[in-house]
């Protein structure tokens, strides 16, 4: 009896509690529904507060969107990201470069007839006159020209020669490396330029250099070699022979060379590496502007020996009114010149470019 009464009482209590919960939920919904219109009404009465609330909400939404866009997409794998970074990032040190192999001799022009250079146009000064440096005022004093040939092979010593007074004449070797840059430096320093062309020596064991003119080659082969040599530089007065004791003693070999020099409006300086040379005589006969070397100043490569040869050059200039000496870019030659050059004016000599002797030679021949 009591048990039945207890069950009924519990069942009734559950129904009452359930109705209470439902009633409370309905009241909450009702209060929220009535609160929203009330809030809106209040905000409507205060426009400034409404704008502030809208701006704040907008800032929050904008920040969330920006954060989402700035987040980088997930990378598939770490190795891929590392390789991409390595491709963009600069190397901490330069890459290792293999040693440069020995360079082959420069290529000659294609085989076949090499056309003669056209003579200078009528009324136009030939190149040897265009590129000759101005002759300083001599006032009748004897003149001396110093030509330093073999230039361009040893760049350091060649640079020291370029630093000498501009009246020193420079003859660049045809196969010197970086020839255009070295020649530009010499021009900028005021030097007159010539081209030093390799020719065959009497001693067959001596190597005159790439594309040397040789008596064993056909005239066409030598023409190709000469054409290559003359194309290695521009803005020069003429050429002089490097070695060439065999080649310059052959009339048959020198004739086409001098003909080409004349056709190009250039001059020829005979280095006179042999007493048997025919180059100077043939140049006179062919009407090629030319001059001859009087003294080699550094066959003995000591400062004292070079100074002795320079004094010999002075003696020739006193007797003939002019002298031409040839030296080379040796450290001892440069040292001797640095001692000797400041003494010239007091001794009554004038240092001139080699072309000054050319002007005298052509004036005498004319």
CSV table of C-alpha atoms in Angstrom, one decimal:
chain,number,residue,atom,x,y,z
A,1,UNK,CA,0.0,0.0,0.0
A,2,UNK,CA,2.7,2.4,1.0
A,3,UNK,CA,4.8,1.4,-2.1
A,4,UNK,CA,1.9,2.2,-4.5
A,5,UNK,CA,1.4,5.6,-2.8
A,6,UNK,CA,5.2,6.4,-3.1
A,7,UNK,CA,5.2,5.6,-6.9
A,8,UNK,CA,2.3,7.9,-7.5
A,9,UNK,CA,3.9,10.6,-5.5
A,10,UNK,CA,7.2,10.4,-7.5
A,11,UNK,CA,5.3,10.3,-10.8
A,12,UNK,CA,3.3,13.4,-9.9
A,13,UNK,CA,6.5,15.3,-8.8
A,14,UNK,CA,8.2,14.5,-12.1
A,15,UNK,CA,5.3,16.0,-14.0
A,16,UNK,CA,5.4,19.1,-11.9
A,17,UNK,CA,9.2,19.5,-12.5
A,18,UNK,CA,8.9,19.0,-16.2
A,19,UNK,CA,6.2,21.6,-16.4
A,20,UNK,CA,8.4,24.0,-14.5
A,21,UNK,CA,11.3,23.5,-16.8
A,22,UNK,CA,9.1,24.1,-19.9
A,23,UNK,CA,7.7,27.2,-18.3
A,24,UNK,CA,11.2,28.5,-17.5
A,25,UNK,CA,12.4,27.9,-21.1
A,26,UNK,CA,9.4,29.6,-22.5
A,27,UNK,CA,10.0,32.6,-20.2
A,28,UNK,CA,13.7,32.8,-21.2
A,29,UNK,CA,12.7,32.8,-24.9
A,30,UNK,CA,10.1,35.3,-24.3
A,31,UNK,CA,12.6,37.6,-22.4
A,32,UNK,CA,15.2,37.3,-25.2
A,33,UNK,CA,12.6,38.0,-27.9
A,34,UNK,CA,11.5,41.1,-26.0
A,35,UNK,CA,15.1,42.1,-25.2
A,36,UNK,CA,16.3,42.3,-28.8
A,37,UNK,CA,13.7,44.8,-30.0
A,38,UNK,CA,14.4,46.7,-26.8
A,39,UNK,CA,18.1,46.9,-27.6
A,40,UNK,CA,17.6,47.9,-31.1
A,41,UNK,CA,15.2,50.6,-30.0
A,42,UNK,CA,17.8,51.9,-27.6
A,43,UNK,CA,20.5,51.9,-30.2
A,44,UNK,CA,18.2,53.7,-32.7
A,45,UNK,CA,17.8,56.4,-30.1
A,46,UNK,CA,21.6,56.8,-29.9
A,47,UNK,CA,23.1,56.9,-33.6
A,48,UNK,CA,26.6,57.5,-32.4
A,49,UNK,CA,26.5,54.3,-30.2
A,50,UNK,CA,25.1,52.4,-33.2
A,51,UNK,CA,27.9,53.5,-35.5
A,52,UNK,CA,30.5,52.7,-32.9
A,53,UNK,CA,29.2,49.2,-32.5
A,54,UNK,CA,29.1,48.7,-36.3
A,55,UNK,CA,32.6,49.9,-36.7
A,56,UNK,CA,33.9,47.6,-34.0
A,57,UNK,CA,32.2,44.6,-35.5
A,58,UNK,CA,33.6,45.5,-38.9
A,59,UNK,CA,37.2,45.8,-37.5
A,60,UNK,CA,36.9,42.4,-35.9
A,61,UNK,CA,35.6,40.7,-39.1
A,62,UNK,CA,38.4,42.4,-41.1
A,63,UNK,CA,41.1,41.2,-38.8
A,64,UNK,CA,39.8,37.7,-39.0
A,65,UNK,CA,39.7,37.8,-42.8
A,66,UNK,CA,43.3,39.2,-43.0
A,67,UNK,CA,44.6,36.6,-40.6
A,68,UNK,CA,43.1,33.9,-42.7
A,69,UNK,CA,44.6,35.2,-46.0
A,70,UNK,CA,48.1,35.8,-44.4
A,71,UNK,CA,48.3,32.2,-43.2
A,72,UNK,CA,50.6,30.3,-45.7
A,73,UNK,CA,49.3,27.2,-47.3
A,74,UNK,CA,50.6,24.0,-45.9
A,75,UNK,CA,53.8,22.7,-47.7
A,76,UNK,CA,53.5,19.2,-48.9
A,77,UNK,CA,57.0,18.1,-47.8
A,78,UNK,CA,60.0,19.8,-46.1
A,79,UNK,CA,62.6,18.7,-48.7
A,80,UNK,CA,60.7,20.6,-51.4
A,81,UNK,CA,60.7,23.8,-49.4
A,82,UNK,CA,64.5,23.4,-48.7
A,83,UNK,CA,65.4,22.9,-52.4
A,84,UNK,CA,63.3,26.0,-53.4
A,85,UNK,CA,65.1,28.1,-50.8
A,86,UNK,CA,68.5,26.9,-52.0
A,87,UNK,CA,67.7,27.9,-55.6
A,88,UNK,CA,67.0,31.5,-54.6
A,89,UNK,CA,69.5,32.1,-51.8
A,90,UNK,CA,72.9,33.4,-52.9
A,91,UNK,CA,75.9,31.2,-52.4
A,92,UNK,CA,78.1,32.0,-49.4
A,93,UNK,CA,81.2,31.6,-51.5
A,94,UNK,CA,81.9,31.5,-55.3
A,95,UNK,CA,81.7,28.1,-57.0
A,96,UNK,CA,84.9,26.3,-57.6
A,97,UNK,CA,86.1,26.8,-61.2
A,98,UNK,CA,88.3,24.3,-63.0
A,99,UNK,CA,91.7,25.4,-64.0
A,100,UNK,CA,91.8,27.1,-67.4
A,101,UNK,CA,93.4,24.8,-70.0
A,102,UNK,CA,96.2,26.1,-72.2
A,103,UNK,CA,94.8,28.4,-75.0
A,104,UNK,CA,95.3,27.3,-78.6
A,105,UNK,CA,96.9,29.7,-81.1
A,106,UNK,CA,94.4,32.2,-82.4
A,107,UNK,CA,92.6,31.2,-85.6
A,108,UNK,CA,93.8,32.6,-89.0
A,109,UNK,CA,91.4,34.0,-91.5
A,110,UNK,CA,89.7,31.4,-93.8
A,111,UNK,CA,91.9,30.0,-96.6
A,112,UNK,CA,91.7,31.6,-100.0
A,113,UNK,CA,92.7,34.9,-101.4
A,114,UNK,CA,93.0,37.6,-98.8
A,115,UNK,CA,92.1,40.9,-100.4
A,116,UNK,CA,94.6,43.8,-100.3
A,117,UNK,CA,93.5,46.6,-98.1
A,118,UNK,CA,92.2,49.6,-100.1
A,119,UNK,CA,94.6,52.6,-100.3
A,120,UNK,CA,93.6,55.7,-98.3
A,121,UNK,CA,91.1,57.9,-100.1
A,122,UNK,CA,92.4,60.8,-102.0
A,123,UNK,CA,93.0,63.8,-99.7
A,124,UNK,CA,92.9,61.7,-96.6
A,125,UNK,CA,96.1,61.4,-94.5
A,126,UNK,CA,97.4,57.8,-94.3
A,127,UNK,CA,97.1,56.1,-91.0
A,128,UNK,CA,100.7,56.4,-90.1
A,129,UNK,CA,100.2,60.2,-90.1
A,130,UNK,CA,96.8,60.1,-88.5
A,131,UNK,CA,98.1,58.1,-85.5
A,132,UNK,CA,101.5,59.8,-85.2
A,133,UNK,CA,102.0,61.8,-82.0
A,134,UNK,CA,102.8,65.5,-82.3
A,135,UNK,CA,106.5,66.3,-82.4
A,136,UNK,CA,107.6,68.6,-79.6
A,137,UNK,CA,109.5,71.7,-80.3
A,138,UNK,CA,113.2,70.8,-80.8
A,139,UNK,CA,114.7,74.2,-81.6
A,140,UNK,CA,117.4,72.4,-83.6
A,141,UNK,CA,118.4,70.1,-80.8
A,142,UNK,CA,119.2,66.4,-81.6
A,143,UNK,CA,116.3,64.1,-81.2
A,144,UNK,CA,116.1,60.6,-79.7
A,145,UNK,CA,113.3,58.0,-80.1
A,146,UNK,CA,113.0,55.1,-77.6
A,147,UNK,CA,110.8,52.2,-78.8
A,148,UNK,CA,109.8,49.5,-76.2
A,149,UNK,CA,108.6,46.5,-78.1
A,150,UNK,CA,107.5,43.0,-77.0
A,151,UNK,CA,104.8,44.9,-75.1
A,152,UNK,CA,101.7,43.2,-73.7
A,153,UNK,CA,103.1,39.8,-72.8
A,154,UNK,CA,104.1,40.6,-69.3
A,155,UNK,CA,101.2,42.8,-68.2
A,156,UNK,CA,102.8,44.0,-65.0
A,157,UNK,CA,106.0,45.2,-66.6
A,158,UNK,CA,104.0,46.6,-69.6
A,159,UNK,CA,102.0,48.7,-67.2
A,160,UNK,CA,105.2,50.1,-65.8
A,161,UNK,CA,106.3,51.1,-69.3
A,162,UNK,CA,103.0,52.8,-69.9
A,163,UNK,CA,103.7,54.9,-66.8
A,164,UNK,CA,106.9,56.3,-68.4
A,165,UNK,CA,106.8,59.7,-70.1
A,166,UNK,CA,104.4,59.7,-73.1
A,167,UNK,CA,107.2,60.4,-75.6
A,168,UNK,CA,108.2,56.7,-75.2
A,169,UNK,CA,106.9,54.7,-78.2
A,170,UNK,CA,105.2,51.4,-77.6
A,171,UNK,CA,105.1,48.4,-79.9
A,172,UNK,CA,102.6,45.8,-78.8
A,173,UNK,CA,103.1,42.1,-79.6
A,174,UNK,CA,100.4,40.8,-81.9
A,175,UNK,CA,99.6,37.8,-79.8
A,176,UNK,CA,99.5,39.6,-76.4
A,177,UNK,CA,96.4,38.8,-74.3
A,178,UNK,CA,93.9,41.5,-73.5
A,179,UNK,CA,95.6,43.6,-76.2
A,180,UNK,CA,92.7,46.1,-76.8
A,181,UNK,CA,92.6,47.0,-73.1
A,182,UNK,CA,96.3,47.4,-72.8
A,183,UNK,CA,96.5,49.5,-75.9
A,184,UNK,CA,93.7,51.7,-74.7
A,185,UNK,CA,95.6,52.4,-71.5
A,186,UNK,CA,98.8,53.3,-73.5
A,187,UNK,CA,96.8,55.6,-75.7
A,188,UNK,CA,95.2,57.3,-72.7
A,189,UNK,CA,98.7,57.8,-71.3
A,190,UNK,CA,99.7,59.6,-74.5
A,191,UNK,CA,102.0,57.0,-76.1
A,192,UNK,CA,102.4,56.4,-79.8
A,193,UNK,CA,101.6,52.8,-80.8
A,194,UNK,CA,103.2,50.4,-83.2
A,195,UNK,CA,102.5,46.7,-83.9
A,196,UNK,CA,105.3,44.1,-83.3
A,197,UNK,CA,104.9,41.3,-85.9
A,198,UNK,CA,106.7,37.9,-85.4
A,199,UNK,CA,109.0,36.9,-88.3
A,200,UNK,CA,111.2,33.8,-88.8
A,201,UNK,CA,114.7,34.0,-87.1
A,202,UNK,CA,117.8,32.3,-88.4
A,203,UNK,CA,117.9,30.0,-85.4
A,204,UNK,CA,115.3,27.4,-86.2
A,205,UNK,CA,115.1,26.4,-82.5
A,206,UNK,CA,113.8,29.9,-81.6
A,207,UNK,CA,110.0,30.3,-81.5
A,208,UNK,CA,109.0,33.7,-82.8
A,209,UNK,CA,105.4,33.2,-81.7
A,210,UNK,CA,102.0,32.3,-83.1
A,211,UNK,CA,101.5,32.9,-86.8
A,212,UNK,CA,105.0,34.1,-87.4
A,213,UNK,CA,105.9,34.9,-91.0
A,214,UNK,CA,108.1,32.2,-92.4
A,215,UNK,CA,110.2,31.6,-95.6
A,216,UNK,CA,108.9,28.0,-95.7
A,217,UNK,CA,105.3,29.2,-96.2
A,218,UNK,CA,103.7,30.2,-99.5
A,219,UNK,CA,103.1,33.9,-100.2
A,220,UNK,CA,99.4,33.3,-99.7
A,221,UNK,CA,100.0,31.7,-96.3
A,222,UNK,CA,102.2,34.5,-95.2
A,223,UNK,CA,99.6,37.0,-96.4
A,224,UNK,CA,96.9,35.3,-94.3
A,225,UNK,CA,99.2,35.5,-91.2
A,226,UNK,CA,100.0,39.1,-91.9
A,227,UNK,CA,96.3,39.9,-92.3
A,228,UNK,CA,95.6,38.3,-89.0
A,229,UNK,CA,98.4,40.2,-87.3
A,230,UNK,CA,97.4,43.6,-88.6
A,231,UNK,CA,93.8,43.0,-87.5
A,232,UNK,CA,94.8,42.5,-83.8
A,233,UNK,CA,95.0,46.2,-83.1
A,234,UNK,CA,93.9,49.6,-84.6
A,235,UNK,CA,95.2,53.1,-84.2
A,236,UNK,CA,98.9,52.3,-84.8
A,237,UNK,CA,101.5,54.0,-86.9
A,238,UNK,CA,103.1,51.0,-88.4
A,239,UNK,CA,104.8,47.6,-87.8
A,240,UNK,CA,108.3,46.4,-86.8
A,241,UNK,CA,109.6,42.9,-86.9
A,242,UNK,CA,109.9,40.6,-83.9
A,243,UNK,CA,113.0,38.5,-84.5
A,244,UNK,CA,113.0,38.0,-88.3
A,245,UNK,CA,116.7,37.7,-89.0
A,246,UNK,CA,115.9,35.1,-91.7
A,247,UNK,CA,112.7,36.6,-93.0
A,248,UNK,CA,113.9,40.2,-93.4
A,249,UNK,CA,117.0,39.1,-95.3
A,250,UNK,CA,114.8,37.6,-98.1
A,251,UNK,CA,113.7,40.0,-100.9
A,252,UNK,CA,111.1,37.5,-102.1
A,253,UNK,CA,109.4,37.3,-98.7
A,254,UNK,CA,109.6,41.0,-97.8
A,255,UNK,CA,108.2,42.3,-101.0
A,256,UNK,CA,104.6,41.3,-100.5
A,257,UNK,CA,104.8,42.3,-96.8
A,258,UNK,CA,106.0,45.8,-97.6
A,259,UNK,CA,103.4,46.0,-100.4
A,260,UNK,CA,100.6,45.3,-97.9
A,261,UNK,CA,102.1,47.8,-95.4
A,262,UNK,CA,102.1,50.5,-98.2
A,263,UNK,CA,98.6,49.6,-99.3
A,264,UNK,CA,97.3,50.1,-95.8
A,265,UNK,CA,99.0,53.5,-95.4
A,266,UNK,CA,101.3,52.2,-92.6
A,267,UNK,CA,105.0,52.6,-91.9
A,268,UNK,CA,107.7,50.1,-91.4
A,269,UNK,CA,110.4,50.1,-88.7
A,270,UNK,CA,113.2,47.7,-89.4
A,271,UNK,CA,114.4,46.3,-86.1
A,272,UNK,CA,117.6,45.2,-87.9
A,273,UNK,CA,118.0,41.9,-86.1
A,274,UNK,CA,120.6,41.0,-88.8
A,275,UNK,CA,123.1,43.0,-90.8
A,276,UNK,CA,121.9,41.1,-93.9
A,277,UNK,CA,118.4,42.7,-93.7
A,278,UNK,CA,117.0,44.0,-97.0
A,279,UNK,CA,113.8,45.6,-95.5
A,280,UNK,CA,115.0,49.2,-95.3
A,281,UNK,CA,116.5,49.3,-98.8
A,282,UNK,CA,113.3,47.7,-100.3
A,283,UNK,CA,111.1,50.0,-98.3
A,284,UNK,CA,112.9,53.0,-99.9
A,285,UNK,CA,112.6,51.5,-103.4
A,286,UNK,CA,108.9,50.8,-102.9
A,287,UNK,CA,108.0,54.1,-101.4
A,288,UNK,CA,107.1,52.7,-98.0
A,289,UNK,CA,107.6,55.2,-95.1
A,290,UNK,CA,110.3,53.5,-92.9
A,291,UNK,CA,113.0,54.0,-90.3
A,292,UNK,CA,115.8,51.8,-88.9
A,293,UNK,CA,116.9,50.9,-85.4
A,294,UNK,CA,120.3,52.3,-84.4
A,295,UNK,CA,120.8,50.7,-80.9
A,296,UNK,CA,119.5,47.8,-78.9
A,297,UNK,CA,119.7,49.1,-75.3
A,298,UNK,CA,119.2,45.9,-73.3
A,299,UNK,CA,120.8,42.9,-75.0
A,300,UNK,CA,122.7,42.8,-71.6
A,301,UNK,CA,119.9,43.0,-69.0
A,302,UNK,CA,121.6,45.0,-66.3
A,303,UNK,CA,121.0,48.6,-65.4
A,304,UNK,CA,124.6,49.6,-66.0
A,305,UNK,CA,124.7,47.9,-69.4
A,306,UNK,CA,121.4,49.6,-70.4
A,307,UNK,CA,122.9,53.0,-69.4
A,308,UNK,CA,126.0,52.4,-71.5
A,309,UNK,CA,123.8,51.7,-74.5
A,310,UNK,CA,121.7,54.9,-73.9
A,311,UNK,CA,125.0,56.9,-73.8
A,312,UNK,CA,125.8,55.3,-77.2
A,313,UNK,CA,122.4,56.4,-78.5
A,314,UNK,CA,123.3,60.0,-77.4
A,315,UNK,CA,126.5,59.8,-79.4
A,316,UNK,CA,124.7,58.8,-82.5
A,317,UNK,CA,122.1,61.5,-82.1
A,318,UNK,CA,124.9,64.1,-81.7
A,319,UNK,CA,126.6,63.0,-84.9
A,320,UNK,CA,123.5,62.6,-87.1
A,321,UNK,CA,121.0,64.8,-85.3
A,322,UNK,CA,118.7,61.8,-84.5
A,323,UNK,CA,118.8,58.3,-83.1
A,324,UNK,CA,116.4,55.4,-82.6
A,325,UNK,CA,116.9,52.9,-79.8
A,326,UNK,CA,114.8,49.8,-79.1
A,327,UNK,CA,114.4,48.2,-75.7
A,328,UNK,CA,112.1,45.8,-74.0
A,329,UNK,CA,109.8,45.8,-70.9
A,330,UNK,CA,112.4,44.4,-68.5
A,331,UNK,CA,112.6,45.6,-64.9
A,332,UNK,CA,116.3,46.7,-65.4
A,333,UNK,CA,115.5,48.5,-68.6
A,334,UNK,CA,112.7,50.5,-66.9
A,335,UNK,CA,115.0,51.3,-63.9
A,336,UNK,CA,117.7,52.6,-66.3
A,337,UNK,CA,115.2,54.7,-68.2
A,338,UNK,CA,114.0,56.2,-65.0
A,339,UNK,CA,117.6,57.3,-64.2
A,340,UNK,CA,118.4,58.5,-67.8
A,341,UNK,CA,115.2,60.3,-68.9
A,342,UNK,CA,115.5,63.2,-66.4
A,343,UNK,CA,119.0,64.0,-67.7
A,344,UNK,CA,118.1,64.5,-71.4
A,345,UNK,CA,117.1,68.2,-71.3
A,346,UNK,CA,120.2,69.3,-69.5
A,347,UNK,CA,122.3,67.4,-72.1
A,348,UNK,CA,120.5,69.2,-74.9
A,349,UNK,CA,118.4,66.2,-76.3
A,350,UNK,CA,114.7,66.0,-77.1
A,351,UNK,CA,112.8,62.8,-76.6
A,352,UNK,CA,110.4,62.3,-79.5
A,353,UNK,CA,107.9,59.6,-80.7
A,354,UNK,CA,109.3,57.3,-83.4
A,355,UNK,CA,107.1,59.0,-86.0
A,356,UNK,CA,109.2,62.2,-85.7
A,357,UNK,CA,112.0,60.3,-87.3
A,358,UNK,CA,109.5,59.1,-90.0
A,359,UNK,CA,108.7,62.7,-90.8
A,360,UNK,CA,112.4,63.6,-91.2
A,361,UNK,CA,113.0,60.5,-93.3
A,362,UNK,CA,110.1,61.2,-95.7
A,363,UNK,CA,111.0,64.9,-95.9
A,364,UNK,CA,114.6,63.9,-96.9
A,365,UNK,CA,113.3,61.3,-99.4
A,366,UNK,CA,110.9,63.8,-100.9
